[in-house]
CSV table of C-alpha atoms in Angstrom, one decimal:
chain,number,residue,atom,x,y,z
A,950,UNK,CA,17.5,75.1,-118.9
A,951,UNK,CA,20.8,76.9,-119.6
A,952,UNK,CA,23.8,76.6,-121.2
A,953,UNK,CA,27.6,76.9,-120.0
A,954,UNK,CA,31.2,75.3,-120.3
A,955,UNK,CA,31.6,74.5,-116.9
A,956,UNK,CA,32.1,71.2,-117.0
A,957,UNK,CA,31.9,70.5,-113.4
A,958,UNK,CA,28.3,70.9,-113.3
A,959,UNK,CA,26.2,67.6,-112.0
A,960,UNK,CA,22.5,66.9,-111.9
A,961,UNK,CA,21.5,63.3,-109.7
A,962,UNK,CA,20.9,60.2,-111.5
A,963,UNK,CA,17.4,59.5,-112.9
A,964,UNK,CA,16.0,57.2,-110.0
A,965,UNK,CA,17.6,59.2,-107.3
A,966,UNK,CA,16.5,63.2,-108.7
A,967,UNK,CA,14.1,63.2,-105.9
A,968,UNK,CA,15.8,61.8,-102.8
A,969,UNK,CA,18.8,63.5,-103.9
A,970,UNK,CA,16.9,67.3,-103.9
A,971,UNK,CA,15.3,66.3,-100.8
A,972,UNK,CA,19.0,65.5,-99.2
A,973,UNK,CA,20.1,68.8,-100.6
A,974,UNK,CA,17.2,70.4,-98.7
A,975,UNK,CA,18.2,68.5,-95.4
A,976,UNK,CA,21.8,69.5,-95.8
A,977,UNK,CA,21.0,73.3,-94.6
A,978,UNK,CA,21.9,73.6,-91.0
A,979,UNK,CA,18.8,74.3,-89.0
A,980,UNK,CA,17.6,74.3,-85.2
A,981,UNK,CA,16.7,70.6,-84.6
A,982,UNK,CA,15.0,69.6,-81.6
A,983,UNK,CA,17.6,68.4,-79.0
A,984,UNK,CA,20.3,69.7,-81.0
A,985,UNK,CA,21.9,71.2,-78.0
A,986,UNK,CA,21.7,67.8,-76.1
A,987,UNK,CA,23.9,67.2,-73.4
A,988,UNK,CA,23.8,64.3,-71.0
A,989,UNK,CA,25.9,64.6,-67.9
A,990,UNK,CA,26.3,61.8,-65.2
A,991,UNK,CA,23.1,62.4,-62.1
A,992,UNK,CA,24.4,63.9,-59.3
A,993,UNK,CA,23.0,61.6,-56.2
A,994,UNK,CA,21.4,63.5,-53.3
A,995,UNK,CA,22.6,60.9,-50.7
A,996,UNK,CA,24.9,58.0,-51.1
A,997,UNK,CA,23.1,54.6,-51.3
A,998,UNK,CA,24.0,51.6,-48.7
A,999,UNK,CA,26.6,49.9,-50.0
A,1000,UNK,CA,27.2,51.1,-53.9
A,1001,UNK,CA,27.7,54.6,-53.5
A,1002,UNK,CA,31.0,56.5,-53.3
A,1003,UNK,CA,31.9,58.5,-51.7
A,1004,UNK,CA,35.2,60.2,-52.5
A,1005,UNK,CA,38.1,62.3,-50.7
A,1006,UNK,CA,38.5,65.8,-51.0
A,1007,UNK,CA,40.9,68.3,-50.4
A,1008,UNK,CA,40.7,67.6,-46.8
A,1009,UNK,CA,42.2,64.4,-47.1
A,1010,UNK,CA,45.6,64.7,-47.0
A,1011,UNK,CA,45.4,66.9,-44.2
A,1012,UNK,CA,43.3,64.5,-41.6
A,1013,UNK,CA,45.9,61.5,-43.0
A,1014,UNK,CA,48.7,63.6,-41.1
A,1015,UNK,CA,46.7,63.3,-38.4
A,1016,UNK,CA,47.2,59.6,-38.0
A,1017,UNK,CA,48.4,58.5,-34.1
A,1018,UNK,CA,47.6,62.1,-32.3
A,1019,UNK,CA,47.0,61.5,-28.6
A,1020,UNK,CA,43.7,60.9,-27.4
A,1021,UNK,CA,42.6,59.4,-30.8
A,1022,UNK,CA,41.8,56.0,-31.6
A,1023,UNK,CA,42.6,55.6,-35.0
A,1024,UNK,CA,44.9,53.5,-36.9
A,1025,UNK,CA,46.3,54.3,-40.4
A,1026,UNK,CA,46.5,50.5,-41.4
A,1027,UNK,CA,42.9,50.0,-40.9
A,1028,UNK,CA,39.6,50.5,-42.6
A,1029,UNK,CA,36.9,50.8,-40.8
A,1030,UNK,CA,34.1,52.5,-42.7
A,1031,UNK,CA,33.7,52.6,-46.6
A,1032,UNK,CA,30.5,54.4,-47.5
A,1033,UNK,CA,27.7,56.3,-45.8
A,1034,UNK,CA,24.4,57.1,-46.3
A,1035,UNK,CA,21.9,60.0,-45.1
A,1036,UNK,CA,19.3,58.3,-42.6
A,1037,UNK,CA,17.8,61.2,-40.6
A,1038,UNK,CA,17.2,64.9,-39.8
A,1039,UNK,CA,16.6,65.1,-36.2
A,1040,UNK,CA,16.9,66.8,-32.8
A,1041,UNK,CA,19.7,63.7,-31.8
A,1042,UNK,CA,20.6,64.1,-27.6
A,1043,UNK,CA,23.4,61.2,-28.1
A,1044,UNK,CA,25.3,62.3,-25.0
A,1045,UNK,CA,28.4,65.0,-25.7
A,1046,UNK,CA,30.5,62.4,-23.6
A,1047,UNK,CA,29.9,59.8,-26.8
A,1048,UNK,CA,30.5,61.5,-29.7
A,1049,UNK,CA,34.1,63.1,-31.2
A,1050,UNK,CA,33.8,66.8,-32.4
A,1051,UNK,CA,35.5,67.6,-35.9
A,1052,UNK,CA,36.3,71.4,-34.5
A,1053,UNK,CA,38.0,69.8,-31.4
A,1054,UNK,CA,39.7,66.9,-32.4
A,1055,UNK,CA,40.6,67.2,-36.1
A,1056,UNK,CA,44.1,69.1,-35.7
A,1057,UNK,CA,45.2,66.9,-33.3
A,1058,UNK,CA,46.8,68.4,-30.3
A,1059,UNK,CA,47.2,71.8,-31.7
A,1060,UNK,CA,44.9,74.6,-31.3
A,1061,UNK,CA,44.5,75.5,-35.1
A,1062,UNK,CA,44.9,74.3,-38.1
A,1063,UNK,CA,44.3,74.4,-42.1
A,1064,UNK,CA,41.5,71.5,-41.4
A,1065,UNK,CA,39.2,74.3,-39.6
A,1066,UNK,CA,39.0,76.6,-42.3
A,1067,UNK,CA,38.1,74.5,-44.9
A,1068,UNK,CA,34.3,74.4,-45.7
A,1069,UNK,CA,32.5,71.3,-44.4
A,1070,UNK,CA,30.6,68.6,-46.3
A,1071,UNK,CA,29.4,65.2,-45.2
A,1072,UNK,CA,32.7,63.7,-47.3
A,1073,UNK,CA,34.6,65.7,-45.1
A,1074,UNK,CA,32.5,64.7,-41.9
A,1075,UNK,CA,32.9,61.3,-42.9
A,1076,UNK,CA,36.7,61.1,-43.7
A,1077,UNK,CA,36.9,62.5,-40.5
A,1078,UNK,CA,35.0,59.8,-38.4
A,1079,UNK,CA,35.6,56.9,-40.5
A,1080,UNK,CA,38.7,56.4,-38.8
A,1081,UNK,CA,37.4,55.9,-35.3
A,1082,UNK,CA,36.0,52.2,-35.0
A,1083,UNK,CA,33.7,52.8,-32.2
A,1084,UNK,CA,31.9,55.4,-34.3
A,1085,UNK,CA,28.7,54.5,-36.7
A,1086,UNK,CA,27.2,57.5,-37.3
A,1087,UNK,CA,28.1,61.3,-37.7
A,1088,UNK,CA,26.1,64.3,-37.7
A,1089,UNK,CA,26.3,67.8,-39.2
A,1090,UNK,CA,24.2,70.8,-37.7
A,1091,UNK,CA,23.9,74.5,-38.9
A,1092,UNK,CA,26.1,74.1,-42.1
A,1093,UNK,CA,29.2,73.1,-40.6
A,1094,UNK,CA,29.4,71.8,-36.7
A,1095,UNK,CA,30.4,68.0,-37.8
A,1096,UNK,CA,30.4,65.3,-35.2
A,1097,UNK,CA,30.6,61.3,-34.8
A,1098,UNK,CA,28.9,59.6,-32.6
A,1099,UNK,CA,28.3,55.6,-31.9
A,1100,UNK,CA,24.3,56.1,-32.2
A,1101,UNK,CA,22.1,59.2,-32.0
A,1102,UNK,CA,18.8,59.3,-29.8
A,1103,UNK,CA,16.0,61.2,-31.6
A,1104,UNK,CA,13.7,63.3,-29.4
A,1105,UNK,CA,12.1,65.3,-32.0
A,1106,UNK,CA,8.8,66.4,-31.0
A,1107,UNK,CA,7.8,68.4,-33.9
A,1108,UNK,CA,8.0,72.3,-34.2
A,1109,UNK,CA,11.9,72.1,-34.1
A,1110,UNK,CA,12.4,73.0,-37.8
A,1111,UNK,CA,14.0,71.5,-40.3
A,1112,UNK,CA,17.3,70.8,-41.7
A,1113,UNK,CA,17.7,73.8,-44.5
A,1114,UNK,CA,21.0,74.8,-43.5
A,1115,UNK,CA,23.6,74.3,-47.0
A,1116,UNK,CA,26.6,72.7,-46.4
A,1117,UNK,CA,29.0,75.5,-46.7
A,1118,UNK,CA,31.6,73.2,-48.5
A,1119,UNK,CA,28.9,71.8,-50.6
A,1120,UNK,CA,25.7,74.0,-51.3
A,1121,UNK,CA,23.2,71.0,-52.9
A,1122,UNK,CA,23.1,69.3,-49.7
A,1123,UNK,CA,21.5,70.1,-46.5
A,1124,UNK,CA,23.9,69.8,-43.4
A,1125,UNK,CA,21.2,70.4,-40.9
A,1126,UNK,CA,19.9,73.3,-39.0
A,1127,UNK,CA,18.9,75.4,-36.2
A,1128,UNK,CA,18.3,72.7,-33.8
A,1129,UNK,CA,18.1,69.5,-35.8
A,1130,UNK,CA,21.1,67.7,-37.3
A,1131,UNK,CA,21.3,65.5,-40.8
A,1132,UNK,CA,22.5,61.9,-39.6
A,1133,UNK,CA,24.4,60.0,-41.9
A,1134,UNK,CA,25.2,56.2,-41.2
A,1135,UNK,CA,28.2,54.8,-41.9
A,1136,UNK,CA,29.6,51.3,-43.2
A,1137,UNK,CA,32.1,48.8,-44.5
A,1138,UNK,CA,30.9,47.0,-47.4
A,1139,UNK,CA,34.3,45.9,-48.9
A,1140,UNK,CA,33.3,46.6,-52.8
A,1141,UNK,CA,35.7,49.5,-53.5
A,1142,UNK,CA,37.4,47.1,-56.1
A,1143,UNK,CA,34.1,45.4,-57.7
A,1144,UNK,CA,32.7,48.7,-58.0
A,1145,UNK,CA,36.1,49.9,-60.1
A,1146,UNK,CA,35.8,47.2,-62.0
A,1147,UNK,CA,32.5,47.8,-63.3
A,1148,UNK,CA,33.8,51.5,-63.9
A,1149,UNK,CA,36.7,50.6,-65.9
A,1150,UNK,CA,34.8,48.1,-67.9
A,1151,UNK,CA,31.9,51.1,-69.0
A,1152,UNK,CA,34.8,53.5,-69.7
A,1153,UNK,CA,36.3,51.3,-71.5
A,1154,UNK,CA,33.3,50.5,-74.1
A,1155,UNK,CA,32.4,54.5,-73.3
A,1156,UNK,CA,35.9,55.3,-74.6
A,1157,UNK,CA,35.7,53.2,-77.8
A,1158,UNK,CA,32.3,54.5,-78.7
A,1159,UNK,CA,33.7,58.1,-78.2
A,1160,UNK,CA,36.5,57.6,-80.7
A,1161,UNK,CA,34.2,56.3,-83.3
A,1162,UNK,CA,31.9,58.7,-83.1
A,1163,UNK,CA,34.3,61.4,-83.8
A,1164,UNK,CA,35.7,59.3,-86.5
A,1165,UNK,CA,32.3,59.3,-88.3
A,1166,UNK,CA,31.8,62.6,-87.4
A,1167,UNK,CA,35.4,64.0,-89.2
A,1168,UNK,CA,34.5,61.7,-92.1
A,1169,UNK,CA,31.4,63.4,-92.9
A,1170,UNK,CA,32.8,66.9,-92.4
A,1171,UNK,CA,35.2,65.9,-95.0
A,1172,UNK,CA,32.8,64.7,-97.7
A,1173,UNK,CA,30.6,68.0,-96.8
A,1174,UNK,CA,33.6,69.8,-97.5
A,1175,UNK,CA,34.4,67.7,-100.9
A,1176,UNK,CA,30.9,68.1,-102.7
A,1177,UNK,CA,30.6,72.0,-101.4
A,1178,UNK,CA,33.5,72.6,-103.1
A,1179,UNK,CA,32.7,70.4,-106.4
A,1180,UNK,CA,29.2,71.9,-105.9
A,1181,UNK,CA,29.3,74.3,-109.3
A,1182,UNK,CA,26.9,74.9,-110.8
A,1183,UNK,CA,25.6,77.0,-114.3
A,1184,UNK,CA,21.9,77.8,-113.2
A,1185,UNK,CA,22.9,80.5,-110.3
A,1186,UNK,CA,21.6,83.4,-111.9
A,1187,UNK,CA,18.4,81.9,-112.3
A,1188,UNK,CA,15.7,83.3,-109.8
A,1189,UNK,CA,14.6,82.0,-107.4
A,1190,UNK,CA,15.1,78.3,-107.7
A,1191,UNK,CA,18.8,78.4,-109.1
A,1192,UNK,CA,20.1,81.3,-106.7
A,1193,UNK,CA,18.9,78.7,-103.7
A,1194,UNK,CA,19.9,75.6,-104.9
A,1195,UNK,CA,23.4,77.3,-105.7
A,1196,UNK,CA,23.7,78.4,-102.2
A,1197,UNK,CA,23.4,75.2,-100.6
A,1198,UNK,CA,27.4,74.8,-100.3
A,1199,UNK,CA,27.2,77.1,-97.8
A,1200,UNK,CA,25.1,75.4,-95.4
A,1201,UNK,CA,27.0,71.8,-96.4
A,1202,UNK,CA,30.0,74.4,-94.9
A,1203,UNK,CA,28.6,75.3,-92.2
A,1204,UNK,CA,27.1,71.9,-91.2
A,1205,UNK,CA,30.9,70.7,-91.9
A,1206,UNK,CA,32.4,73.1,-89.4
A,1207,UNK,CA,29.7,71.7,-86.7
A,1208,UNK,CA,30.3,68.5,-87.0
A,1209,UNK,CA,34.0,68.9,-86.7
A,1210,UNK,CA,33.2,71.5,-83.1
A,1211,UNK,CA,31.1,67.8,-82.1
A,1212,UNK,CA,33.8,65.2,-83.1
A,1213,UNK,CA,36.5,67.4,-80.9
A,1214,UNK,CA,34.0,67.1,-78.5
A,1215,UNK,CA,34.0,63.2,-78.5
A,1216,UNK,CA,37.3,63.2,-79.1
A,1217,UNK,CA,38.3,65.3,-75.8
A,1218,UNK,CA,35.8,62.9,-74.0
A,1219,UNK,CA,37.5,60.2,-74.9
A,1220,UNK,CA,41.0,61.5,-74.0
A,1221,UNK,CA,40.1,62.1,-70.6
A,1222,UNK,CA,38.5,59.1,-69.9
A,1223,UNK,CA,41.5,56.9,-71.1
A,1224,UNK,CA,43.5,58.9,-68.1
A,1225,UNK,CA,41.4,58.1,-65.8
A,1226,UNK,CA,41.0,54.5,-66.2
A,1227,UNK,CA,44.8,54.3,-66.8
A,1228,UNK,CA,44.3,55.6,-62.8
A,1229,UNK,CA,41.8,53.8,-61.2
A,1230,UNK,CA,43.7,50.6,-63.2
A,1231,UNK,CA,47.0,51.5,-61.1
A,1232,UNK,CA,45.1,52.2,-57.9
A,1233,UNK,CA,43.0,49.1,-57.9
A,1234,UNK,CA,45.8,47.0,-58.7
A,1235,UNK,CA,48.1,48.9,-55.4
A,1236,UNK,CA,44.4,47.9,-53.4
A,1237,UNK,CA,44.3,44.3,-54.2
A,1238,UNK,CA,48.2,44.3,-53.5
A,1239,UNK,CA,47.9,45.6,-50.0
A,1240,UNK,CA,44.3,43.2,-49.3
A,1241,UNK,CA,43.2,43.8,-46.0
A,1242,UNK,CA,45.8,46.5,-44.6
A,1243,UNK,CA,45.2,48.5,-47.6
A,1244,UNK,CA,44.5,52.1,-45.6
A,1245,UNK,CA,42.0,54.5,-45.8
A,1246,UNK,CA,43.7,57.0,-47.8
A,1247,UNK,CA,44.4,54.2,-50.7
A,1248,UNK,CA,40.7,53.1,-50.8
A,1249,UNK,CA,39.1,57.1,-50.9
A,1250,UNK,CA,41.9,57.4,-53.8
A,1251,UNK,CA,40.0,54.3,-55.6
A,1252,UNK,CA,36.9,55.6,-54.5
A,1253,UNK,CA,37.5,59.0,-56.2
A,1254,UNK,CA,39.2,57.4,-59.0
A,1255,UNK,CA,36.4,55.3,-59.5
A,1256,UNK,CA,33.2,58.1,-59.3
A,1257,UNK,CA,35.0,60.3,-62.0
A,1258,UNK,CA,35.6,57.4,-64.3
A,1259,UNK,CA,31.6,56.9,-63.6
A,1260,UNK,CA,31.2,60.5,-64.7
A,1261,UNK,CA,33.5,60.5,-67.5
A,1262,UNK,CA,31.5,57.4,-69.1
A,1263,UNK,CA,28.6,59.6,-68.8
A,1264,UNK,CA,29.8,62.8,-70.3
A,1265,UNK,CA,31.3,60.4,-73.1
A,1266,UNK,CA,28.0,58.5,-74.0
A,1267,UNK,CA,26.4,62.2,-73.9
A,1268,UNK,CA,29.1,63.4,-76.4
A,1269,UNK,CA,28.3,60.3,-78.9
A,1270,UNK,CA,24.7,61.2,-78.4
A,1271,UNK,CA,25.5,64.9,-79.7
A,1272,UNK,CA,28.0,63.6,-82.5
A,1273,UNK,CA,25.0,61.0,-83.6
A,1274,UNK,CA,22.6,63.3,-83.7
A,1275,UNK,CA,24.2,65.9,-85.7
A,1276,UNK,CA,25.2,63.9,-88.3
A,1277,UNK,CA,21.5,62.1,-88.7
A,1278,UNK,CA,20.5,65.5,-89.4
A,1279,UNK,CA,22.7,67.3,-91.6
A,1280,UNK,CA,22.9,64.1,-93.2
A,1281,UNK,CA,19.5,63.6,-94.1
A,1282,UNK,CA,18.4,61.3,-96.9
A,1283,UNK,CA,22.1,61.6,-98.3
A,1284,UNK,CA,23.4,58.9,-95.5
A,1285,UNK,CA,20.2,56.6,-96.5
A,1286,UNK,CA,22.5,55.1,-98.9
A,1287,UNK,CA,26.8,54.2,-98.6
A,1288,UNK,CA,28.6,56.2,-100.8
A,1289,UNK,CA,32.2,56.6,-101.0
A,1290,UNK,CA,31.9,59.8,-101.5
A,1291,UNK,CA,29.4,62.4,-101.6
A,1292,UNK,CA,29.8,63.5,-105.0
A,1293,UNK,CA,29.0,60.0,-106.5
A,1294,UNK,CA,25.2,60.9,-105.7
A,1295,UNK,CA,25.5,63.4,-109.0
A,1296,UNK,CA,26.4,63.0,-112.5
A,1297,UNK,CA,26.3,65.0,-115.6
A,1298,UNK,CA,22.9,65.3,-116.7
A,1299,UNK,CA,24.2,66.1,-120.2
A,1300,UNK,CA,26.8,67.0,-122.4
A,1301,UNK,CA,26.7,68.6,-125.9
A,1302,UNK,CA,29.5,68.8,-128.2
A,1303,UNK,CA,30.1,72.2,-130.4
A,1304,UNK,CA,33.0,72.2,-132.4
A,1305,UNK,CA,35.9,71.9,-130.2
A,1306,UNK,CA,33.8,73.1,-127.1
A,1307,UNK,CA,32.2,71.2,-124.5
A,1308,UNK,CA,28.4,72.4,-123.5
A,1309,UNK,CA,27.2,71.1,-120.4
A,1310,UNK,CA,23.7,71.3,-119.3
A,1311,UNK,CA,22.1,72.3,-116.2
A,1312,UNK,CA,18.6,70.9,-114.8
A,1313,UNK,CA,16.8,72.5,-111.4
A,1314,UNK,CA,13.7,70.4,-110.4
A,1315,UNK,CA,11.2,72.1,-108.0
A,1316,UNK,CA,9.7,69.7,-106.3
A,1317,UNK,CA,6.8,71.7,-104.2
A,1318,UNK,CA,4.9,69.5,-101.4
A,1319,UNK,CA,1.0,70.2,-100.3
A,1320,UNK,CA,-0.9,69.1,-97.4
């Protein structure tokens, strides 16, 4: 026990000295497991039949300009595929006569072009071939030799390797090799706009759950801040127990300052997710206004539209995750019980009166646990 005039001093109500000290304790920041947790949106090897998207890249622009070139049968009004899907690595001898060669055809009736020095990828394959109705498949061989074709004949025998050659334009997937080819198969499934609306309904419950999770999060910094600051004490020169309870503000501090690094977090997640629903809401509504002569370049805008807002939703559920978890544990026992502030959990533990002077007394329990 000591005595001082610093009136500011608090001890915690009778029936809540324990849980109170405990919360105190739980308050310092300290590595937690998953405290670094992160959840990002998978990243699909090969594009399932019929759900997956696939999405236009830098390339697309370019091949639209290409629309009507002689000796192409394309037309700009009409979609023909919508997805693809990795089928195959195989020695394919579908006759050169059948198939349409990206190198060859691509710019057109020019010689050269931007298109050929851009690094391939099976989006870029299958922008590409997607426009030519007769076409069901493409293939991609040694990294970068795209093709479509209107089957492919496998004559693998074995002993012909295996596809191991990176895409040059994208190095997690395999775009054939030596001698074999990876054979993707395309199709037209028609659910560009269900699959958007699925997306804008997730990021829009993602969104919402972003931006209350970096409420909570700013409103806890602020109390953390509050009782730090109110957190004076007369017992800090008593050693060791009153030198470490006095230094708890420091760790309420510093657990303040994380959570507000989390809630920007959220916060930012959220942002960018609104924008991009705002998009894929304007593109889906120019789709269903165009119906059936909506044209290819429309629908991969959609379909790019609608795979980021997929990953946005993702990133944003990860970032409530992180915002959740940090406040569960520099909250500790403290949040077991609403308070409107965090300074209601203490009181004055007693006041003494001395002439015109005001004494007030200061209590540290040590509470010591054995297993």
């Amino acid at each position: 026990l000591g005595g001082t005039d610093v009136s500011a001093a608090m001890a915690p109500p009778a029936l809540w000295a324990a849980s109170a000290l405990l919360a105190a304790a739980a308050l310092l920041p300290g590595a937690a497991e998953g405290a670094a947790l992160r959840l990002r949106a998978p990243r699909p090897k090969t594009q399932r039949r019929c759900s997956g998207r696939v999405r236009a890249g830098r390339h697309a622009s370019l091949l639209s300009s290409k629309h009507g070139e002689e000796g192409l049968s394309l037309d700009a009004d009409v979609i023909y595929k919508d997805g693809f899907s990795r089928v195959a690595c195989e020695v394919d001898a579908s006759p050169e006569a059948a198939r349409l060669y990206f190198k060859e055809h691509a710019c057109g009736s020019v010689k050269d072009c931007r298109l050929l020095h851009l690094p391939m990828e099976p989006r870029m394959c299958f922008d590409f071939c997607r426009e030519h109705a007769e076409m069901k498949f493409f293939g991609i061989r040694q990294g970068r030799e795209c093709y479509c074709a209107p089957y492919f004949h496998d004559v693998s025998k074995g002993g012909e390797g295996v596809c191991n050659s990176p895409c040059e334009g994208d190095s997690k997937e395999m775009c054939g090799g030596t001698d074999k080819s990876s054979l993707f198969a395309m199709h037209l499934c028609g659910d560009s706009a269900d699959e958007a609306t699925l997306a804008l309904e997730a990021g829009a419950e993602s969104s919402a759950a972003a931006t209350a999770a970096a409420a909570t999060a700013n409103r806890t910094a602020v109390e953390l801040r509050a009782l730090a600051k109110s957190w004076q004490l007369g017992v800090c020169s008593v050693e060791p127990e009153g030198r470490r309870v006095c230094s708890l503000a420091e760790g309420w501090l510093s657990a303040a300052e994380e959570l507000g690094q989390t809630s920007a977090h959220a916060g930012h997640a959220a942002l960018l997710l609104d924008r991009k629903v705002a998009e894929v809401t304007t593109l889906k509504a120019e789709v269903e206004g165009e119906g059936a002569t909506a044209n290819w370049t429309l629908m991969s805008g959609l379909e790019l539209a609608t795979e980021s807002t997929q990953q946005l939703s993702a990133k944003a559920k990860g970032a409530v995750a992180l915002v959740n978890l940090t406040v569960a544990r520099v909250g500790g026992p403290i949040l077991v019980r609403a308070y409107a502030k965090f300074q209601d959990i203490f009181e004055p533990f007693g006041n003494q009166s001395a002439g015109e002077a005001k004494i007030s007394w200061n209590l540290v329990s040590v509470v010591r646990f054995s297993y």
